[in-house]
PDB file of C-alpha atoms in Angstrom:
ATOM      1  CA  MET A   1      89.097 101.964 123.656  1.00 73.00           C
ATOM      2  CA  SER A   2      91.805  99.313 123.969  1.00 79.00           C
ATOM      3  CA  LYS A   3      95.314  99.852 122.661  1.00 80.00           C
ATOM      4  CA  SER A   4      94.937  97.171 119.974  1.00 82.00           C
ATOM      5  CA  THR A   5      91.669  98.724 118.783  1.00 83.00           C
ATOM      6  CA  LYS A   6      93.369 102.118 118.571  1.00 82.00           C
ATOM      7  CA  HIS A   7      96.195 100.675 116.492  1.00 84.00           C
ATOM      8  CA  LEU A   8      93.761  98.836 114.254  1.00 86.00           C
ATOM      9  CA  LEU A   9      91.641 101.933 113.705  1.00 88.00           C
ATOM     10  CA  PHE A  10      94.705 104.078 113.019  1.00 88.00           C
ATOM     11  CA  TRP A  11      96.458 101.705 110.614  1.00 90.00           C
ATOM     12  CA  SER A  12      93.572 100.019 108.804  1.00 93.00           C
ATOM     13  CA  PRO A  13      92.674 102.858 106.386  1.00 94.00           C
ATOM     14  CA  ARG A  14      96.326 103.457 105.574  1.00 95.00           C
ATOM     15  CA  VAL A  15      97.147  99.800 104.927  1.00 96.00           C
ATOM     16  CA  LEU A  16      93.929  99.250 102.971  1.00 95.00           C
ATOM     17  CA  CYS A  17      94.721 102.276 100.847  1.00 96.00           C
ATOM     18  CA  ILE A  18      98.209 100.962 100.057  1.00 96.00           C
ATOM     19  CA  LEU A  19      96.757  97.547  99.161  1.00 96.00           C
ATOM     20  CA  PHE A  20      94.086  99.177  97.006  1.00 95.00           C
ATOM     21  CA  ALA A  21      96.743 101.210  95.165  1.00 95.00           C
ATOM     22  CA  LEU A  22      98.716  98.023  94.511  1.00 95.00           C
ATOM     23  CA  ILE A  23      95.640  96.216  93.196  1.00 93.00           C
ATOM     24  CA  ILE A  24      94.685  99.133  90.956  1.00 93.00           C
ATOM     25  CA  SER A  25      98.272  99.158  89.649  1.00 93.00           C
ATOM     26  CA  ILE A  26      97.818  95.625  88.360  1.00 92.00           C
ATOM     27  CA  PHE A  27      95.444  96.992  85.721  1.00 88.00           C
ATOM     28  CA  ALA A  28      98.371  98.924  84.232  1.00 88.00           C
ATOM     29  CA  LEU A  29     100.108  95.698  83.255  1.00 87.00           C
ATOM     30  CA  ASP A  30      97.944  95.351  80.157  1.00 84.00           C
ATOM     31  CA  VAL A  31     100.190  97.860  78.338  1.00 84.00           C
ATOM     32  CA  PHE A  32     102.944  95.296  77.879  1.00 83.00           C
ATOM     33  CA  ASP A  33     102.776  93.577  74.519  1.00 77.00           C
ATOM     34  CA  GLU A  34     105.144  92.946  71.663  1.00 70.00           C
ATOM     35  CA  THR A  35     103.741  95.505  69.238  1.00 81.00           C
ATOM     36  CA  ARG A  36     104.713  98.720  71.054  1.00 79.00           C
ATOM     37  CA  SER A  37     108.085 100.376  71.181  1.00 84.00           C
ATOM     38  CA  PHE A  38     109.803 101.070  74.490  1.00 85.00           C
ATOM     39  CA  TRP A  39     108.731 104.724  74.620  1.00 88.00           C
ATOM     40  CA  ASN A  40     105.130 103.994  73.623  1.00 87.00           C
ATOM     41  CA  THR A  41     104.970 101.344  76.333  1.00 87.00           C
ATOM     42  CA  ALA A  42     106.483 103.724  78.909  1.00 89.00           C
ATOM     43  CA  ILE A  43     103.996 106.478  78.053  1.00 91.00           C
ATOM     44  CA  ALA A  44     101.070 104.041  78.168  1.00 89.00           C
ATOM     45  CA  LEU A  45     102.271 102.726  81.530  1.00 91.00           C
ATOM     46  CA  VAL A  46     102.433 106.226  83.027  1.00 92.00           C
ATOM     47  CA  ILE A  47      98.954 106.993  81.703  1.00 93.00           C
ATOM     48  CA  HIS A  48      97.584 103.754  83.157  1.00 91.00           C
ATOM     49  CA  LEU A  49      99.206 104.524  86.523  1.00 94.00           C
ATOM     50  CA  VAL A  50      97.542 107.944  86.884  1.00 94.00           C
ATOM     51  CA  PRO A  51      94.732 106.552  89.110  1.00 93.00           C
ATOM     52  CA  THR A  52      97.353 104.934  91.348  1.00 95.00           C
ATOM     53  CA  ILE A  53      99.296 108.183  91.539  1.00 95.00           C
ATOM     54  CA  ILE A  54      96.126 110.035  92.548  1.00 95.00           C
ATOM     55  CA  ILE A  55      95.284 107.432  95.196  1.00 95.00           C
ATOM     56  CA  VAL A  56      98.796 107.575  96.668  1.00 96.00           C
ATOM     57  CA  ALA A  57      98.805 111.390  96.629  1.00 96.00           C
ATOM     58  CA  ALA A  58      95.490 111.352  98.497  1.00 96.00           C
ATOM     59  CA  LEU A  59      96.966 108.905 101.011  1.00 96.00           C
ATOM     60  CA  ILE A  60      99.919 111.224 101.634  1.00 96.00           C
ATOM     61  CA  VAL A  61      97.538 114.094 102.418  1.00 96.00           C
ATOM     62  CA  SER A  62      95.189 111.836 104.392  1.00 94.00           C
ATOM     63  CA  TRP A  63      97.957 110.505 106.587  1.00 92.00           C
ATOM     64  CA  LYS A  64      97.989 113.767 108.527  1.00 90.00           C
ATOM     65  CA  TRP A  65      94.516 115.193 107.842  1.00 92.00           C
ATOM     66  CA  GLU A  66      92.126 112.261 108.094  1.00 93.00           C
ATOM     67  CA  TRP A  67      89.004 114.285 107.328  1.00 94.00           C
ATOM     68  CA  ILE A  68      90.442 115.162 103.915  1.00 95.00           C
ATOM     69  CA  GLY A  69      90.980 111.452 103.278  1.00 95.00           C
ATOM     70  CA  GLY A  70      87.402 110.732 104.220  1.00 95.00           C
ATOM     71  CA  ILE A  71      86.167 113.306 101.737  1.00 96.00           C
ATOM     72  CA  LEU A  72      88.606 112.429  98.928  1.00 96.00           C
ATOM     73  CA  TYR A  73      88.021 108.684  98.915  1.00 96.00           C
ATOM     74  CA  LEU A  74      84.264 109.174  99.012  1.00 97.00           C
ATOM     75  CA  ILE A  75      84.553 111.562  96.057  1.00 96.00           C
ATOM     76  CA  PHE A  76      86.750 109.052  94.210  1.00 96.00           C
ATOM     77  CA  ALA A  77      84.136 106.333  94.707  1.00 95.00           C
ATOM     78  CA  LEU A  78      81.296 108.565  93.535  1.00 95.00           C
ATOM     79  CA  VAL A  79      83.237 109.825  90.508  1.00 95.00           C
ATOM     80  CA  TYR A  80      84.082 106.268  89.496  1.00 93.00           C
ATOM     81  CA  VAL A  81      80.454 105.162  89.706  1.00 93.00           C
ATOM     82  CA  ALA A  82      79.179 108.283  87.927  1.00 93.00           C
ATOM     83  CA  SER A  83      81.729 108.072  85.124  1.00 93.00           C
ATOM     84  CA  THR A  84      81.218 104.364  84.421  1.00 90.00           C
ATOM     85  CA  LEU A  85      77.508 104.001  85.185  1.00 89.00           C
ATOM     86  CA  GLY A  86      75.877 101.443  82.926  1.00 88.00           C
ATOM     87  CA  ARG A  87      79.125 100.126  81.427  1.00 91.00           C
ATOM     88  CA  PHE A  88      79.693  97.235  83.821  1.00 88.00           C
ATOM     89  CA  PRO A  89      77.678  94.748  85.882  1.00 89.00           C
ATOM     90  CA  VAL A  90      76.711  96.017  89.341  1.00 87.00           C
ATOM     91  CA  PHE A  91      79.258  93.891  91.213  1.00 89.00           C
ATOM     92  CA  VAL A  92      82.116  95.708  89.442  1.00 87.00           C
ATOM     93  CA  TYR A  93      81.056  98.954  91.098  1.00 89.00           C
ATOM     94  CA  PHE A  94      81.293  97.280  94.491  1.00 90.00           C
ATOM     95  CA  ILE A  95      84.717  95.835  93.694  1.00 90.00           C
ATOM     96  CA  ILE A  96      86.237  99.187  92.703  1.00 89.00           C
ATOM     97  CA  SER A  97      84.273 101.802  94.650  1.00 93.00           C
ATOM     98  CA  GLY A  98      83.488  99.626  97.681  1.00 94.00           C
ATOM     99  CA  PRO A  99      87.040  99.659  99.071  1.00 94.00           C
ATOM    100  CA  MET A 100      87.200 103.418  98.551  1.00 95.00           C
ATOM    101  CA  VAL A 101      84.007 103.884 100.556  1.00 96.00           C
ATOM    102  CA  ILE A 102      85.395 101.651 103.321  1.00 96.00           C
ATOM    103  CA  ILE A 103      88.662 103.622 103.347  1.00 96.00           C
ATOM    104  CA  SER A 104      86.653 106.842 103.484  1.00 96.00           C
ATOM    105  CA  VAL A 105      84.611 105.653 106.470  1.00 96.00           C
ATOM    106  CA  LEU A 106      87.763 104.510 108.269  1.00 95.00           C
ATOM    107  CA  PHE A 107      89.448 107.868 107.708  1.00 95.00           C
ATOM    108  CA  PHE A 108      86.349 109.647 109.042  1.00 94.00           C
ATOM    109  CA  LEU A 109      86.438 107.403 112.122  1.00 93.00           C
ATOM    110  CA  ASN A 110      90.152 108.222 112.501  1.00 91.00           C
ATOM    111  CA  TRP A 111      89.315 111.896 112.407  1.00 90.00           C
ATOM    112  CA  LYS A 112      86.433 111.546 114.871  1.00 89.00           C
ATOM    113  CA  TYR A 113      88.491 109.600 117.409  1.00 84.00           C
ATOM    114  CA  LYS A 114      91.809 111.332 116.717  1.00 79.00           C
ATOM    115  CA  SER A 115      92.319 112.466 120.310  1.00 76.00           C
ATOM    116  CA  GLU A 116      91.834 108.910 121.571  1.00 75.00           C
ATOM    117  CA  LEU A 117      94.124 107.417 118.924  1.00 69.00           C
ATOM    118  CA  LYS A 118      97.202 109.332 120.007  1.00 68.00           C
ATOM    119  CA  THR A 119      99.562 106.456 120.638  1.00 53.00           C
ATOM    120  CA  ARG A 120     102.738 108.402 121.420  1.00 46.00           C
TER     121      ARG A 120
END
């Protein structure tokens, strides 16, 4: 495995996870309107950012133990699909759970090739 492939395989799930957390955070922006007070808006923002907090917490754990990341992101994708089944068109499930499945697969590959990915 070439050095660039090792770097790509090591960093891709981590970077994709950060990007996914940022994209999911955009959905929290719908709490800002003129009818809520400051504290109601702050509470609503924290509630809307709970999925992002969970994703980032999973990334922190997954950074060291890749197999846990593989399991967690697969569970996140399945829970999302199971909890929203029938509410949205099919492509929405691919948009939200698809990146989590890809991140999961990449973390599993990280775990499988961990000895080869040691870049130090």
